[in-house]
Amino acid sequence: MYIFVVVVKQMVAAAKEWGFFQIVNHGIPKEVFEMMLVEEKKLFDRPFSSKVGESISGLSKNSYRWGNPNASSPAQYSFSEAFHITLSEITKFSDDRNNFRTTVDLYVQEIARVTQLICEVLGKQVNVNSKYFENIYELKNSFLRLNKYHPRVFGSEVFGLVPHTDTSFLTILFQDQIGGLELKKNEQWISVKPCSEALTVNIGDMFQALSNGVYQSVRHRVISPVNMERLSIAFFVCPNLETEIEYFGHPKKYRRFSFREYKEQSERDVKETGDKVGLSRFLN
Ligand SMILES: O=C(O)CCC(=O)C(=O)O
Ligand SMILES: [Fe+2]
């Protein structure tokens, strides 16, 4: 019990100060990550035409992304490709010849169990209404993002993923051992070193709003690896589109808004400026 209290304190402190922390002893067997990496590799190894052209293993057609479609200068290029798989899609997969569906489903169940605990614990400390995290596995708008980063082809630093904050409540990331993820703190970029047993958790914009700005959704980016590829798997816990995001105490830092409103505003901002304005648009 004492240990639990200490760990909660550390998580809360990290969520406030860094917006990031790593967890070990999460109870997910390492085989689950290994199996998931095998499936991820197989998926990315398909020919480009197959990834953009047809639906794979029952994934929706627009689940595949590459680069940054909104880039208007080299500084905004992202040298990576990704698959987005929503929880609602997982139940609809039809083709399971290659264990893809079973593996993804197992992964999400395991991750959702750990995420449930983290969300409840963090939420409780800042009086977030418990309805937001009642059943993480039922939040069908949540999604997995499988990321593959390509070795850099130009000189010095190239982005694998441009600086951004996550729109989610919270993101829970498994990364391989290559490294490249960095977070911004006091105007400096700091690397989040890979640790094979750890999951990396970061606060998203929605948790910042629900906690009235106490937890920080911190900007982060990925620097392209040198001479090798990097893989990661991010699980974004997201509310349903119509969910109203609101802190129930006073004074309220942000006005009430729906997740749909936030997403649509962010998409418009990204299209127009290449970047999301984020929560500062929703100040009270
Ligand atoms: O791959 C990583 O290390 C980070 C991924 C990320 O930030 C994202 O997918 O939003
Ligand atoms: Fe991110």
Short mmCIF file of C-alpha atoms and ligand atoms in Angstrom, two decimals:
data_model
loop_
_atom_site.label_atom_id
_atom_site.label_comp_id
_atom_site.label_asym_id
_atom_site.label_seq_id
_atom_site.Cartn_x
_atom_site.Cartn_y
_atom_site.Cartn_z
CA MET A 1 0.00 0.00 0.00
CA TYR A 2 2.80 2.36 0.96
CA ILE A 3 4.55 1.65 -2.37
CA PHE A 4 1.32 2.39 -4.23
CA VAL A 5 1.03 5.80 -2.55
CA VAL A 6 4.63 6.63 -3.44
CA VAL A 7 4.16 5.60 -7.08
CA VAL A 8 0.99 7.66 -7.37
CA LYS A 9 2.82 10.68 -5.99
CA GLN A 10 5.62 10.24 -8.51
CA MET A 11 3.22 9.87 -11.42
CA VAL A 12 1.27 12.96 -10.43
CA ALA A 13 4.44 15.00 -10.00
CA ALA A 14 5.70 13.88 -13.42
CA ALA A 15 2.36 14.60 -15.11
CA LYS A 16 2.46 18.15 -13.68
CA GLU A 17 6.08 18.92 -14.30
CA TRP A 18 7.02 16.91 -17.38
CA GLY A 19 3.76 15.68 -18.91
CA PHE A 20 5.70 12.43 -19.46
CA PHE A 21 6.73 9.43 -17.41
CA GLN A 22 7.79 5.84 -17.93
CA ILE A 23 6.29 2.85 -16.19
CA VAL A 24 7.87 -0.53 -15.51
CA ASN A 25 6.37 -3.64 -13.87
CA HIS A 26 3.13 -2.96 -15.76
CA GLY A 27 2.39 -6.68 -15.96
CA ILE A 28 2.20 -6.97 -19.76
CA PRO A 29 4.26 -10.00 -20.87
CA LYS A 30 7.11 -9.10 -23.21
CA GLU A 31 5.79 -11.63 -25.74
CA VAL A 32 2.82 -9.34 -26.35
CA PHE A 33 5.15 -6.57 -27.53
CA GLU A 34 7.28 -8.98 -29.55
CA MET A 35 4.26 -10.39 -31.36
CA MET A 36 2.95 -6.91 -32.04
CA LEU A 37 6.29 -5.81 -33.51
CA VAL A 38 6.30 -8.81 -35.84
CA GLU A 39 2.82 -7.91 -37.11
CA GLU A 40 3.77 -4.25 -37.41
CA LYS A 41 6.84 -5.10 -39.51
CA LYS A 42 4.82 -7.34 -41.79
CA LEU A 43 2.27 -4.59 -42.30
CA PHE A 44 4.85 -1.94 -43.21
CA ASP A 45 6.79 -4.36 -45.41
CA ARG A 46 3.91 -4.59 -47.85
CA PRO A 47 4.41 -2.83 -51.16
CA PHE A 48 3.53 0.86 -51.08
CA SER A 49 0.76 0.36 -53.65
CA SER A 50 -0.90 -2.18 -51.41
CA LYS A 51 -0.68 0.09 -48.36
CA VAL A 52 -2.27 3.09 -50.06
CA GLY A 53 -4.53 1.23 -52.41
CA GLU A 54 -6.59 -1.41 -50.77
CA SER A 55 -7.91 -2.21 -47.37
CA ILE A 56 -5.60 -4.58 -45.52
CA SER A 57 -6.89 -7.26 -43.16
CA GLY A 58 -10.14 -5.36 -42.85
CA LEU A 59 -8.51 -2.02 -41.94
CA SER A 60 -10.30 1.03 -43.27
CA LYS A 61 -8.87 2.54 -46.44
CA ASN A 62 -7.61 5.75 -44.88
CA SER A 63 -5.81 4.05 -42.01
CA TYR A 64 -2.47 4.39 -43.79
CA ARG A 65 -0.59 7.74 -43.69
CA TRP A 66 2.84 8.76 -44.82
CA GLY A 67 4.82 11.98 -44.51
CA ASN A 68 3.03 15.13 -43.44
CA PRO A 69 0.32 16.05 -45.97
CA ASN A 70 0.18 19.59 -44.54
CA ALA A 71 3.88 20.35 -44.91
CA SER A 72 4.60 23.55 -46.80
CA SER A 73 8.37 23.65 -46.12
CA PRO A 74 11.12 21.06 -45.49
CA ALA A 75 11.02 21.98 -41.80
CA GLN A 76 7.56 20.44 -41.70
CA TYR A 77 8.41 17.15 -43.39
CA SER A 78 7.91 13.97 -41.37
CA PHE A 79 9.95 10.99 -42.56
CA SER A 80 7.63 8.33 -41.31
CA GLU A 81 4.63 6.25 -42.16
CA ALA A 82 1.82 5.16 -39.90
CA PHE A 83 -1.32 3.07 -39.58
CA HIS A 84 -4.22 4.33 -37.49
CA ILE A 85 -6.46 1.59 -36.12
CA THR A 86 -9.46 2.65 -34.05
CA LEU A 87 -10.93 0.42 -31.36
CA SER A 88 -14.20 0.34 -33.28
CA GLU A 89 -12.35 -1.10 -36.29
CA ILE A 90 -10.73 -3.91 -34.36
CA THR A 91 -14.06 -5.56 -33.73
CA LYS A 92 -14.82 -5.35 -37.46
CA PHE A 93 -11.69 -7.02 -38.84
CA SER A 94 -12.65 -9.95 -40.96
CA ASP A 95 -9.43 -11.47 -42.24
CA ASP A 96 -7.34 -13.26 -39.66
CA ARG A 97 -5.16 -15.50 -41.73
CA ASN A 98 -2.03 -13.87 -40.37
CA ASN A 99 -2.87 -13.44 -36.68
CA PHE A 100 -3.05 -9.73 -37.21
CA ARG A 101 -6.45 -9.22 -35.62
CA THR A 102 -5.82 -11.50 -32.66
CA THR A 103 -2.50 -9.83 -31.93
CA VAL A 104 -3.83 -6.28 -32.17
CA ASP A 105 -6.82 -7.17 -30.03
CA LEU A 106 -4.66 -8.78 -27.38
CA TYR A 107 -2.31 -5.81 -27.38
CA VAL A 108 -5.15 -3.33 -26.97
CA GLN A 109 -6.76 -5.33 -24.17
CA GLU A 110 -3.50 -5.41 -22.25
CA ILE A 111 -2.72 -1.76 -22.84
CA ALA A 112 -6.29 -0.71 -22.02
CA ARG A 113 -6.05 -2.49 -18.65
CA VAL A 114 -2.89 -0.58 -17.70
CA THR A 115 -4.22 2.67 -19.12
CA GLN A 116 -7.43 2.31 -17.13
CA LEU A 117 -5.50 2.28 -13.88
CA ILE A 118 -3.29 5.22 -14.85
CA CYS A 119 -6.24 7.37 -15.96
CA GLU A 120 -8.22 6.60 -12.80
CA VAL A 121 -5.29 7.31 -10.52
CA LEU A 122 -4.26 10.53 -12.24
CA GLY A 123 -7.87 11.65 -12.62
CA LYS A 124 -8.70 11.17 -8.94
CA GLN A 125 -5.84 13.42 -7.83
CA VAL A 126 -7.20 16.44 -9.69
CA ASN A 127 -10.94 15.82 -9.28
CA VAL A 128 -11.64 14.72 -12.82
CA ASN A 129 -15.18 13.38 -13.08
CA SER A 130 -14.87 9.58 -13.04
CA LYS A 131 -17.34 9.23 -15.95
CA TYR A 132 -14.55 10.10 -18.38
CA PHE A 133 -12.60 6.95 -17.63
CA GLU A 134 -15.32 4.47 -16.78
CA ASN A 135 -14.33 1.87 -19.34
CA ILE A 136 -11.31 2.65 -21.49
CA TYR A 137 -11.83 -0.42 -23.68
CA GLU A 138 -15.27 0.92 -24.62
CA LEU A 139 -13.90 4.25 -25.90
CA LYS A 140 -14.21 3.24 -29.53
CA ASN A 141 -12.70 6.46 -30.81
CA SER A 142 -9.38 5.58 -29.17
CA PHE A 143 -6.80 4.29 -31.59
CA LEU A 144 -3.49 2.60 -32.07
CA ARG A 145 -0.97 4.38 -34.21
CA LEU A 146 1.77 2.14 -35.58
CA ASN A 147 4.76 4.29 -36.52
CA LYS A 148 7.68 3.46 -38.77
CA TYR A 149 10.53 5.99 -39.01
CA HIS A 150 12.90 5.89 -41.93
CA PRO A 151 16.63 6.53 -41.71
CA ARG A 152 17.44 10.13 -42.50
CA VAL A 153 18.43 10.88 -46.05
CA PHE A 154 19.54 14.50 -45.66
CA GLY A 155 22.35 16.01 -43.59
CA SER A 156 21.76 16.83 -39.95
CA GLU A 157 18.51 16.64 -38.05
CA VAL A 158 15.41 15.57 -39.92
CA PHE A 159 12.04 15.05 -38.31
CA GLY A 160 10.55 11.62 -38.11
CA LEU A 161 7.55 13.39 -36.63
CA VAL A 162 7.22 17.18 -36.38
CA PRO A 163 6.78 18.80 -32.94
CA HIS A 164 3.21 18.42 -31.65
CA THR A 165 1.06 17.77 -28.64
CA ASP A 166 -1.32 14.80 -28.59
CA THR A 167 -5.04 15.50 -28.78
CA SER A 168 -5.85 12.46 -26.60
CA PHE A 169 -6.64 12.18 -22.88
CA LEU A 170 -3.39 10.30 -22.61
CA THR A 171 -1.00 8.38 -24.86
CA ILE A 172 0.83 5.23 -23.96
CA LEU A 173 3.80 4.37 -26.12
CA PHE A 174 5.92 1.32 -26.72
CA GLN A 175 9.14 2.15 -28.55
CA ASP A 176 11.91 -0.10 -29.80
CA GLN A 177 15.53 0.45 -28.74
CA ILE A 178 16.57 2.93 -31.45
CA GLY A 179 15.57 6.20 -29.77
CA GLY A 180 14.69 9.59 -31.25
CA LEU A 181 11.70 10.71 -29.20
CA GLU A 182 12.26 14.11 -27.55
CA LEU A 183 10.13 16.31 -25.32
CA LYS A 184 10.34 20.04 -24.81
CA LYS A 185 11.11 21.43 -21.40
CA ASN A 186 12.21 25.01 -20.66
CA GLU A 187 12.82 25.64 -24.38
CA GLN A 188 15.17 22.62 -24.60
CA TRP A 189 14.60 19.32 -26.36
CA ILE A 190 15.27 16.37 -24.07
CA SER A 191 15.46 12.76 -25.25
CA VAL A 192 13.16 10.12 -23.85
CA LYS A 193 15.62 7.25 -23.72
CA PRO A 194 14.28 3.84 -24.70
CA CYS A 195 14.06 1.27 -21.95
CA SER A 196 13.04 -2.19 -23.05
CA GLU A 197 10.72 -2.94 -20.11
CA ALA A 198 9.12 0.49 -19.96
CA LEU A 199 6.04 2.03 -21.44
CA THR A 200 6.14 5.77 -21.97
CA VAL A 201 3.04 7.68 -20.91
CA ASN A 202 2.29 11.25 -21.92
CA ILE A 203 -0.53 13.59 -21.04
CA GLY A 204 -2.66 14.74 -23.97
CA ASP A 205 -4.60 17.97 -24.50
CA MET A 206 -7.86 16.51 -23.17
CA PHE A 207 -6.33 15.56 -19.82
CA GLN A 208 -4.77 19.00 -19.57
CA ALA A 209 -8.25 20.48 -20.05
CA LEU A 210 -9.94 18.06 -17.62
CA SER A 211 -7.32 18.79 -14.97
CA ASN A 212 -7.84 22.55 -15.45
CA GLY A 213 -4.31 22.92 -16.72
CA VAL A 214 -2.63 21.08 -13.83
CA TYR A 215 -1.32 18.21 -15.97
CA GLN A 216 0.71 19.30 -18.97
CA SER A 217 0.27 18.18 -22.55
CA VAL A 218 3.88 18.64 -23.56
CA ARG A 219 5.24 19.19 -27.04
CA HIS A 220 7.30 16.32 -28.38
CA ARG A 221 8.87 15.24 -31.65
CA VAL A 222 10.82 12.39 -33.20
CA ILE A 223 14.23 12.87 -34.81
CA SER A 224 14.88 10.50 -37.70
CA PRO A 225 17.24 7.65 -36.90
CA VAL A 226 20.65 7.30 -38.58
CA ASN A 227 21.13 4.28 -40.86
CA MET A 228 18.27 2.27 -39.40
CA GLU A 229 14.56 2.11 -39.07
CA ARG A 230 12.63 2.71 -35.88
CA LEU A 231 9.24 1.31 -34.87
CA SER A 232 6.85 2.45 -32.19
CA ILE A 233 3.26 1.74 -31.16
CA ALA A 234 1.19 4.49 -29.60
CA PHE A 235 -2.23 4.00 -28.02
CA PHE A 236 -4.23 7.22 -27.87
CA VAL A 237 -7.05 7.22 -25.34
CA CYS A 238 -9.71 9.49 -26.81
CA PRO A 239 -13.25 10.42 -25.82
CA ASN A 240 -16.20 9.87 -28.14
CA LEU A 241 -16.81 12.76 -30.50
CA GLU A 242 -19.84 14.14 -28.66
CA THR A 243 -18.24 13.97 -25.20
CA GLU A 244 -18.16 17.38 -23.55
CA ILE A 245 -14.80 18.17 -22.00
CA GLU A 246 -15.19 20.11 -18.81
CA TYR A 247 -13.48 20.61 -15.47
CA PHE A 248 -16.10 20.50 -12.74
CA GLY A 249 -14.39 22.86 -10.24
CA HIS A 250 -13.97 26.65 -10.14
CA PRO A 251 -12.55 28.81 -11.56
CA LYS A 252 -12.48 27.09 -14.96
CA LYS A 253 -9.42 27.74 -17.06
CA TYR A 254 -11.03 26.44 -20.26
CA ARG A 255 -14.57 26.77 -21.54
CA ARG A 256 -16.60 23.62 -22.10
CA PHE A 257 -16.18 22.09 -25.56
CA SER A 258 -16.93 18.83 -27.29
CA PHE A 259 -14.16 16.56 -28.53
CA ARG A 260 -15.59 16.95 -32.04
CA GLU A 261 -15.28 20.74 -31.78
CA TYR A 262 -11.66 20.46 -30.64
CA LYS A 263 -10.70 18.01 -33.36
CA GLU A 264 -12.34 20.00 -36.13
CA GLN A 265 -10.75 23.25 -34.96
CA SER A 266 -7.34 21.56 -34.78
CA GLU A 267 -7.71 20.10 -38.27
CA ARG A 268 -8.59 23.54 -39.66
CA ASP A 269 -5.60 25.12 -37.89
CA VAL A 270 -3.22 22.45 -39.14
CA LYS A 271 -4.45 22.88 -42.72
CA GLU A 272 -4.05 26.64 -42.60
CA THR A 273 -0.84 27.05 -40.61
CA GLY A 274 0.79 23.60 -40.53
CA ASP A 275 0.35 23.48 -36.75
CA LYS A 276 -2.39 23.09 -34.19
CA VAL A 277 -3.20 26.09 -31.99
CA GLY A 278 -4.55 23.79 -29.31
CA LEU A 279 -6.06 24.59 -25.94
CA SER A 280 -5.19 28.28 -25.97
CA ARG A 281 -8.16 28.67 -28.31
CA PHE A 282 -10.47 27.36 -25.62
CA LEU A 283 -9.49 29.57 -22.70
CA ASN A 284 -12.36 30.80 -20.58
O1 LIG B 1 7.12 7.32 -31.99
C1 LIG B 1 7.26 8.03 -31.00
O2 LIG B 1 8.20 7.94 -30.24
C2 LIG B 1 6.24 9.11 -30.70
C3 LIG B 1 5.01 9.00 -31.50
C4 LIG B 1 4.09 10.16 -31.31
O3 LIG B 1 4.41 11.15 -30.71
C5 LIG B 1 2.75 10.11 -31.90
O4 LIG B 1 2.43 9.14 -32.64
O5 LIG B 1 1.96 11.06 -31.63
FE FE B 2 2.67 12.31 -30.12
#
